Amino acid sequence: MGRRWGFLIGFLVAVGLLGSGHGEQQPPETAAQRCFCQVSGYLDDCTCDVETIDKFNNYRLFPRLQKLLESDYFRYYKVNLKRPCPFWNDISQCGRRDCAVKPCHSDEVPDGIKSASYKYSEEANSLIEECEQAERLGAVDESLSEETQKAVLQWTKHDDSSDNFCEVDDIQSPDAEYVDLLLNPERYTGYKGPDAWKIWNVIYEENCFKYNTFYSWLEGLCVEKRAFYRLISGLHASINVHLSARYLLQDTWLEKKWGHNITEFQQRFDGILTEGEGPRRLKNLYFLYLIELRALSKVVPFFERPDFQLFTGNKDQDAENKMLLLEILHEIKSFPLHFDENSFFAGNKKEANKLKEDFRLHFRNISRIMDCVGCLKCRLWGKLQTQGLGTALKILFSEKLIANMPESGPSYEFHLTRQEIVSLFNAFGRISTSVKELENFRNLLQNIH
């Protein structure tokens, strides 16, 4: 009897083990699973999920956005790559040819972009030029019209105001040059090692965050500080995706071949190789996407005003590009799961104001760190993307000013310069590209163990 019961119990245990999967060898994880293990479902501090973003970006937004960024208005960006590093002197300049930036000759840039009148429209040209001339003289000339005097004071107020999250280049400087972004694409340059790590270490330490931070500690922070960290981490991740997607695979005297380097991607994002950090960084990239997407949805009224043009001097092309711009913005506005920025700075008013100011000053310092990057092409894209993110933050914190804008004519309380507009859309274009590239890498890594 006892032997029969023993046999029966052993049989049932064996069946139970087989049914539950114990005793079977589990298939090994794919490289895609190790990199994307956290890149699914809902995002922290958000009501949106990754799958919704992928579908919206890759199939509805990305193609039209790329077309817009290839237009003359958005491809030419004025930048000063000769500004000295404000934090240390021993910058090791990258001597590799892929680190170099080729600036534009004067005759390559459309006249409408080079003129000082690009801020609003042809109708506003004379007023804006008077204002800027008076500003350069450093005083409000009483001989100017009352309207122009008011505009000068408002522009000065704006330049000195606390709504700017970036320390921007003086585009009137003789060292500032136009760069064609399409001819100087963001891709792998070979700039790495201690100098590159120093930049990112300083960026993270600027905000009291360490590179390999404890996420349990991070979750204990207020939503604003968590958001700040995630924005910087997301930007870092996005840049690393670009470098892995446009990697120099072959360099011969006949040709250069650029493409996806899955080994490089794994080194930066594999959960095992990065001790769990890589997948979190990719998740933060999606958080950054939502923040910039929300800013674009909020600033629609600025671009909808009849006086606003994407002014290059080519009337037909400018009109077509404005139509495309508005199509993209209305598509963005229709996104069903926007980030709720009202959760930012919603507590005690005094504490909230201090936190907002700290937020702004920290980000301004990060924009200054970009002048310390030794690779000129990396510096170019770093400056552009930090200015773009800074512009997005400026928009999010200017909701009332945007709501009170006049329907026509220059907007004095809230306005965006061409530099801000170009950086805003190109920065978002970079993040949009990253999200699209993640789909490509997921497919490439699917059968790799």
mmCIF file of C-alpha atoms in Angstrom, residues 159-431:
data_model
loop_
_atom_site.group_PDB
_atom_site.id
_atom_site.type_symbol
_atom_site.label_atom_id
_atom_site.label_comp_id
_atom_site.label_asym_id
_atom_site.label_seq_id
_atom_site.Cartn_x
_atom_site.Cartn_y
_atom_site.Cartn_z
ATOM 1 C CA ASP A 159 16.190 89.279 -23.474
ATOM 2 C CA ASP A 160 16.637 89.862 -19.744
ATOM 3 C CA SER A 161 13.661 87.781 -18.641
ATOM 4 C CA SER A 162 13.709 84.539 -16.721
ATOM 5 C CA ASP A 163 11.873 82.482 -19.332
ATOM 6 C CA ASN A 164 14.981 81.373 -21.218
ATOM 7 C CA PHE A 165 16.265 77.949 -20.271
ATOM 8 C CA CYS A 166 19.408 78.133 -22.418
ATOM 9 C CA GLU A 167 22.397 80.394 -22.745
ATOM 10 C CA VAL A 168 22.247 80.912 -26.488
ATOM 11 C CA ASP A 169 24.890 81.996 -28.953
ATOM 12 C CA ASP A 170 25.149 85.602 -30.029
ATOM 13 C CA ILE A 171 24.290 85.104 -33.674
ATOM 14 C CA GLN A 172 25.596 88.609 -34.473
ATOM 15 C CA SER A 173 29.091 87.506 -33.447
ATOM 16 C CA PRO A 174 31.613 87.259 -36.304
ATOM 17 C CA ASP A 175 32.371 83.737 -35.047
ATOM 18 C CA ALA A 176 28.773 82.590 -35.615
ATOM 19 C CA GLU A 177 28.315 80.731 -38.905
ATOM 20 C CA TYR A 178 25.455 79.043 -40.726
ATOM 21 C CA VAL A 179 25.636 75.268 -40.918
ATOM 22 C CA ASP A 180 23.647 73.056 -43.261
ATOM 23 C CA LEU A 181 22.366 70.334 -40.936
ATOM 24 C CA LEU A 182 21.686 67.962 -43.824
ATOM 25 C CA LEU A 183 25.342 68.104 -44.897
ATOM 26 C CA ASN A 184 26.599 67.760 -41.305
ATOM 27 C CA PRO A 185 24.402 64.930 -39.968
ATOM 28 C CA GLU A 186 24.561 63.616 -36.445
ATOM 29 C CA ARG A 187 26.345 60.265 -36.514
ATOM 30 C CA TYR A 188 29.236 58.336 -35.002
ATOM 31 C CA THR A 189 32.463 60.352 -35.112
ATOM 32 C CA GLY A 190 34.819 58.273 -32.962
ATOM 33 C CA TYR A 191 34.774 60.899 -30.181
ATOM 34 C CA LYS A 192 34.833 58.832 -26.984
ATOM 35 C CA GLY A 193 36.934 57.991 -23.981
ATOM 36 C CA PRO A 194 37.740 60.183 -20.950
ATOM 37 C CA ASP A 195 36.966 63.495 -22.667
ATOM 38 C CA ALA A 196 33.490 62.397 -23.740
ATOM 39 C CA TRP A 197 32.767 60.821 -20.357
ATOM 40 C CA LYS A 198 33.868 64.005 -18.614
ATOM 41 C CA ILE A 199 31.135 65.981 -20.410
ATOM 42 C CA TRP A 200 28.345 63.634 -19.335
ATOM 43 C CA ASN A 201 29.694 63.249 -15.802
ATOM 44 C CA VAL A 202 29.672 67.030 -15.354
ATOM 45 C CA ILE A 203 26.169 67.246 -16.823
ATOM 46 C CA TYR A 204 24.797 64.714 -14.356
ATOM 47 C CA GLU A 205 26.760 66.060 -11.400
ATOM 48 C CA GLU A 206 25.496 69.574 -12.184
ATOM 49 C CA ASN A 207 22.140 68.361 -10.926
ATOM 50 C CA CYS A 208 23.408 66.299 -7.982
ATOM 51 C CA PHE A 209 22.741 63.108 -9.940
ATOM 52 C CA LYS A 210 25.371 60.476 -10.482
ATOM 53 C CA TYR A 211 25.600 58.477 -13.678
ATOM 54 C CA ASN A 212 24.891 55.086 -12.087
ATOM 55 C CA THR A 213 22.322 56.377 -9.681
ATOM 56 C CA PHE A 214 20.096 54.269 -7.451
ATOM 57 C CA TYR A 215 16.614 54.283 -8.915
ATOM 58 C CA SER A 216 15.053 53.644 -5.523
ATOM 59 C CA TRP A 217 16.572 56.955 -4.414
ATOM 60 C CA LEU A 218 15.401 58.622 -7.614
ATOM 61 C CA GLU A 219 11.818 57.496 -7.033
ATOM 62 C CA GLY A 220 11.917 59.225 -3.651
ATOM 63 C CA LEU A 221 12.449 62.621 -5.280
ATOM 64 C CA CYS A 222 9.656 65.035 -6.128
ATOM 65 C CA VAL A 223 8.158 64.707 -9.604
ATOM 66 C CA GLU A 224 10.035 67.771 -10.898
ATOM 67 C CA LYS A 225 13.486 66.461 -9.979
ATOM 68 C CA ARG A 226 12.668 63.011 -11.322
ATOM 69 C CA ALA A 227 11.495 64.648 -14.539
ATOM 70 C CA PHE A 228 14.698 66.677 -14.841
ATOM 71 C CA TYR A 229 16.850 63.578 -14.491
ATOM 72 C CA ARG A 230 14.732 61.678 -17.006
ATOM 73 C CA LEU A 231 14.964 64.487 -19.542
ATOM 74 C CA ILE A 232 18.765 64.504 -19.385
ATOM 75 C CA SER A 233 18.965 60.711 -19.388
ATOM 76 C CA GLY A 234 16.523 60.576 -22.314
ATOM 77 C CA LEU A 235 18.596 63.066 -24.291
ATOM 78 C CA HIS A 236 21.723 61.026 -23.573
ATOM 79 C CA ALA A 237 19.968 57.846 -24.713
ATOM 80 C CA SER A 238 18.660 59.488 -27.882
ATOM 81 C CA ILE A 239 22.141 60.661 -28.873
ATOM 82 C CA ASN A 240 23.520 57.163 -28.287
ATOM 83 C CA VAL A 241 20.787 55.679 -30.507
ATOM 84 C CA HIS A 242 21.783 58.054 -33.325
ATOM 85 C CA LEU A 243 25.453 57.120 -33.001
ATOM 86 C CA SER A 244 24.619 53.401 -33.120
ATOM 87 C CA ALA A 245 22.242 53.790 -36.077
ATOM 88 C CA ARG A 246 24.648 55.854 -38.197
ATOM 89 C CA TYR A 247 27.911 54.098 -37.430
ATOM 90 C CA LEU A 248 30.916 54.050 -39.729
ATOM 91 C CA LEU A 249 30.893 50.405 -40.814
ATOM 92 C CA GLN A 250 33.404 50.650 -43.652
ATOM 93 C CA ASP A 251 35.953 53.323 -44.547
ATOM 94 C CA THR A 252 37.936 52.815 -47.717
ATOM 95 C CA TRP A 253 39.409 55.157 -50.299
ATOM 96 C CA LEU A 254 36.442 54.299 -52.516
ATOM 97 C CA GLU A 255 33.583 54.957 -50.120
ATOM 98 C CA LYS A 256 32.329 55.288 -46.583
ATOM 99 C CA LYS A 257 29.522 53.009 -45.488
ATOM 100 C CA TRP A 258 27.274 54.091 -42.597
ATOM 101 C CA GLY A 259 24.665 51.897 -40.966
ATOM 102 C CA HIS A 260 23.334 50.107 -37.891
ATOM 103 C CA ASN A 261 25.949 48.733 -35.502
ATOM 104 C CA ILE A 262 24.105 46.256 -33.303
ATOM 105 C CA THR A 263 27.183 45.560 -31.167
ATOM 106 C CA GLU A 264 27.508 49.264 -30.345
ATOM 107 C CA PHE A 265 23.793 49.432 -29.518
ATOM 108 C CA GLN A 266 24.078 46.423 -27.200
ATOM 109 C CA GLN A 267 27.070 47.898 -25.376
ATOM 110 C CA ARG A 268 25.026 51.008 -24.642
ATOM 111 C CA PHE A 269 21.620 49.468 -23.867
ATOM 112 C CA ASP A 270 21.850 45.721 -23.134
ATOM 113 C CA GLY A 271 20.422 45.080 -19.663
ATOM 114 C CA ILE A 272 23.219 42.674 -18.698
ATOM 115 C CA LEU A 273 26.116 44.667 -20.168
ATOM 116 C CA THR A 274 24.886 47.915 -18.556
ATOM 117 C CA GLU A 275 23.819 46.321 -15.253
ATOM 118 C CA GLY A 276 20.186 47.200 -15.843
ATOM 119 C CA GLU A 277 20.760 50.861 -16.780
ATOM 120 C CA GLY A 278 20.383 50.566 -20.571
ATOM 121 C CA PRO A 279 16.668 49.660 -20.727
ATOM 122 C CA ARG A 280 15.884 52.441 -18.217
ATOM 123 C CA ARG A 281 17.680 54.951 -20.422
ATOM 124 C CA LEU A 282 15.532 53.910 -23.380
ATOM 125 C CA LYS A 283 12.421 54.367 -21.267
ATOM 126 C CA ASN A 284 13.594 57.877 -20.397
ATOM 127 C CA LEU A 285 13.932 58.607 -24.120
ATOM 128 C CA TYR A 286 10.166 58.109 -24.419
ATOM 129 C CA PHE A 287 9.600 60.473 -21.502
ATOM 130 C CA LEU A 288 11.640 63.134 -23.312
ATOM 131 C CA TYR A 289 9.568 62.491 -26.450
ATOM 132 C CA LEU A 290 6.337 63.167 -24.524
ATOM 133 C CA ILE A 291 7.661 66.402 -23.024
ATOM 134 C CA GLU A 292 8.672 67.863 -26.377
ATOM 135 C CA LEU A 293 5.496 66.561 -28.032
ATOM 136 C CA ARG A 294 3.442 68.371 -25.368
ATOM 137 C CA ALA A 295 5.353 71.611 -25.908
ATOM 138 C CA LEU A 296 4.650 71.488 -29.643
ATOM 139 C CA SER A 297 0.948 70.956 -28.979
ATOM 140 C CA LYS A 298 0.916 73.983 -26.654
ATOM 141 C CA VAL A 299 2.618 76.397 -29.049
ATOM 142 C CA VAL A 300 0.222 75.848 -31.976
ATOM 143 C CA PRO A 301 -1.436 79.312 -31.570
ATOM 144 C CA PHE A 302 1.917 81.030 -32.143
ATOM 145 C CA PHE A 303 2.337 79.385 -35.541
ATOM 146 C CA GLU A 304 -1.328 79.705 -36.520
ATOM 147 C CA ARG A 305 -1.220 83.517 -36.571
ATOM 148 C CA PRO A 306 -1.670 84.839 -40.133
ATOM 149 C CA ASP A 307 1.428 87.078 -39.883
ATOM 150 C CA PHE A 308 3.764 84.207 -39.061
ATOM 151 C CA GLN A 309 5.850 82.834 -41.922
ATOM 152 C CA LEU A 310 8.641 80.339 -42.290
ATOM 153 C CA PHE A 311 10.375 83.171 -44.115
ATOM 154 C CA THR A 312 13.168 82.327 -46.559
ATOM 155 C CA GLY A 313 12.251 84.731 -49.378
ATOM 156 C CA ASN A 314 10.667 82.030 -51.563
ATOM 157 C CA LYS A 315 6.954 82.836 -51.201
ATOM 158 C CA ASP A 316 5.557 79.648 -52.725
ATOM 159 C CA GLN A 317 7.878 77.372 -50.797
ATOM 160 C CA ASP A 318 7.320 79.327 -47.581
ATOM 161 C CA ALA A 319 3.535 78.991 -47.928
ATOM 162 C CA GLU A 320 3.769 75.245 -48.623
ATOM 163 C CA ASN A 321 6.048 74.721 -45.638
ATOM 164 C CA LYS A 322 3.746 76.630 -43.307
ATOM 165 C CA MET A 323 0.850 74.416 -44.426
ATOM 166 C CA LEU A 324 2.953 71.312 -43.746
ATOM 167 C CA LEU A 325 4.034 72.725 -40.379
ATOM 168 C CA LEU A 326 0.424 73.320 -39.327
ATOM 169 C CA GLU A 327 -0.591 69.835 -40.517
ATOM 170 C CA ILE A 328 2.118 68.347 -38.299
ATOM 171 C CA LEU A 329 1.172 70.520 -35.320
ATOM 172 C CA HIS A 330 -2.523 69.641 -35.609
ATOM 173 C CA GLU A 331 -1.573 65.967 -35.828
ATOM 174 C CA ILE A 332 0.477 66.401 -32.657
ATOM 175 C CA LYS A 333 -2.406 68.183 -30.952
ATOM 176 C CA SER A 334 -4.652 65.202 -31.713
ATOM 177 C CA PHE A 335 -2.373 62.802 -29.790
ATOM 178 C CA PRO A 336 -4.687 61.249 -27.168
ATOM 179 C CA LEU A 337 -2.297 60.752 -24.248
ATOM 180 C CA HIS A 338 -0.335 63.976 -23.795
ATOM 181 C CA PHE A 339 1.846 64.493 -20.740
ATOM 182 C CA ASP A 340 0.118 66.589 -18.071
ATOM 183 C CA GLU A 341 2.566 69.365 -17.251
ATOM 184 C CA ASN A 342 0.201 70.728 -14.592
ATOM 185 C CA SER A 343 1.783 68.261 -12.177
ATOM 186 C CA PHE A 344 4.941 70.389 -12.354
ATOM 187 C CA PHE A 345 5.423 73.057 -9.683
ATOM 188 C CA ALA A 346 1.903 72.554 -8.338
ATOM 189 C CA GLY A 347 2.654 72.644 -4.613
ATOM 190 C CA ASN A 348 3.367 75.530 -2.237
ATOM 191 C CA LYS A 349 3.741 78.639 -4.417
ATOM 192 C CA LYS A 350 6.980 79.845 -2.828
ATOM 193 C CA GLU A 351 8.606 76.415 -2.976
ATOM 194 C CA ALA A 352 7.277 75.864 -6.497
ATOM 195 C CA ASN A 353 8.792 79.143 -7.750
ATOM 196 C CA LYS A 354 12.169 78.298 -6.208
ATOM 197 C CA LEU A 355 12.062 74.825 -7.729
ATOM 198 C CA LYS A 356 11.202 76.254 -11.149
ATOM 199 C CA GLU A 357 14.102 78.721 -10.935
ATOM 200 C CA ASP A 358 16.495 75.914 -9.905
ATOM 201 C CA PHE A 359 15.185 73.864 -12.823
ATOM 202 C CA ARG A 360 15.882 76.729 -15.243
ATOM 203 C CA LEU A 361 19.354 77.559 -13.885
ATOM 204 C CA HIS A 362 20.473 73.933 -13.931
ATOM 205 C CA PHE A 363 19.421 73.610 -17.545
ATOM 206 C CA ARG A 364 21.155 76.868 -18.506
ATOM 207 C CA ASN A 365 24.382 75.463 -17.053
ATOM 208 C CA ILE A 366 23.960 72.290 -19.099
ATOM 209 C CA SER A 367 23.622 74.393 -22.248
ATOM 210 C CA ARG A 368 26.917 76.101 -21.340
ATOM 211 C CA ILE A 369 28.666 72.739 -20.917
ATOM 212 C CA MET A 370 28.083 72.061 -24.624
ATOM 213 C CA ASP A 371 30.849 74.590 -25.399
ATOM 214 C CA CYS A 372 33.271 72.181 -23.717
ATOM 215 C CA VAL A 373 32.704 69.312 -26.146
ATOM 216 C CA GLY A 374 35.935 68.601 -28.053
ATOM 217 C CA CYS A 375 34.252 67.170 -31.165
ATOM 218 C CA LEU A 376 32.829 70.045 -33.240
ATOM 219 C CA LYS A 377 30.090 67.975 -34.860
ATOM 220 C CA CYS A 378 29.070 66.630 -31.444
ATOM 221 C CA ARG A 379 29.142 70.191 -30.124
ATOM 222 C CA LEU A 380 26.920 71.378 -32.973
ATOM 223 C CA TRP A 381 24.242 68.769 -32.346
ATOM 224 C CA GLY A 382 24.595 69.020 -28.577
ATOM 225 C CA LYS A 383 24.013 72.775 -28.678
ATOM 226 C CA LEU A 384 21.083 72.422 -31.068
ATOM 227 C CA GLN A 385 19.357 69.699 -29.047
ATOM 228 C CA THR A 386 19.812 71.395 -25.683
ATOM 229 C CA GLN A 387 18.497 74.645 -27.153
ATOM 230 C CA GLY A 388 15.557 72.727 -28.598
ATOM 231 C CA LEU A 389 14.743 71.134 -25.251
ATOM 232 C CA GLY A 390 15.215 74.479 -23.504
ATOM 233 C CA THR A 391 12.751 76.035 -25.956
ATOM 234 C CA ALA A 392 10.255 73.249 -25.218
ATOM 235 C CA LEU A 393 10.536 73.959 -21.479
ATOM 236 C CA LYS A 394 10.109 77.676 -22.125
ATOM 237 C CA ILE A 395 6.869 76.920 -23.991
ATOM 238 C CA LEU A 396 5.508 74.677 -21.250
ATOM 239 C CA PHE A 397 6.058 77.395 -18.659
ATOM 240 C CA SER A 398 4.558 80.160 -20.836
ATOM 241 C CA GLU A 399 0.997 78.894 -21.214
ATOM 242 C CA LYS A 400 -0.684 82.131 -20.080
ATOM 243 C CA LEU A 401 1.563 84.271 -22.296
ATOM 244 C CA ILE A 402 0.730 82.107 -25.312
ATOM 245 C CA ALA A 403 -2.983 82.341 -24.546
ATOM 246 C CA ASN A 404 -2.769 86.158 -24.449
ATOM 247 C CA MET A 405 -0.926 86.600 -27.751
ATOM 248 C CA PRO A 406 -2.440 89.031 -30.271
ATOM 249 C CA GLU A 407 -3.968 87.421 -33.353
ATOM 250 C CA SER A 408 -1.778 89.476 -35.667
ATOM 251 C CA GLY A 409 1.453 91.437 -35.538
ATOM 252 C CA PRO A 410 4.536 90.730 -33.418
ATOM 253 C CA SER A 411 3.935 89.055 -30.070
ATOM 254 C CA TYR A 412 5.965 90.941 -27.475
ATOM 255 C CA GLU A 413 5.110 88.954 -24.346
ATOM 256 C CA PHE A 414 5.820 85.602 -25.967
ATOM 257 C CA HIS A 415 7.847 85.045 -29.089
ATOM 258 C CA LEU A 416 10.255 82.550 -30.567
ATOM 259 C CA THR A 417 13.281 83.538 -32.606
ATOM 260 C CA ARG A 418 14.149 81.623 -35.730
ATOM 261 C CA GLN A 419 17.008 79.992 -33.817
ATOM 262 C CA GLU A 420 14.557 78.686 -31.235
ATOM 263 C CA ILE A 421 12.123 77.453 -33.890
ATOM 264 C CA VAL A 422 14.808 75.651 -35.877
ATOM 265 C CA SER A 423 16.311 74.045 -32.768
ATOM 266 C CA LEU A 424 12.872 73.077 -31.365
ATOM 267 C CA PHE A 425 11.786 71.155 -34.454
ATOM 268 C CA ASN A 426 15.188 69.653 -35.223
ATOM 269 C CA ALA A 427 15.583 68.497 -31.613
ATOM 270 C CA PHE A 428 12.186 66.844 -31.753
ATOM 271 C CA GLY A 429 13.124 65.423 -35.136
ATOM 272 C CA ARG A 430 16.138 63.755 -33.523
ATOM 273 C CA ILE A 431 13.989 62.152 -30.804
#
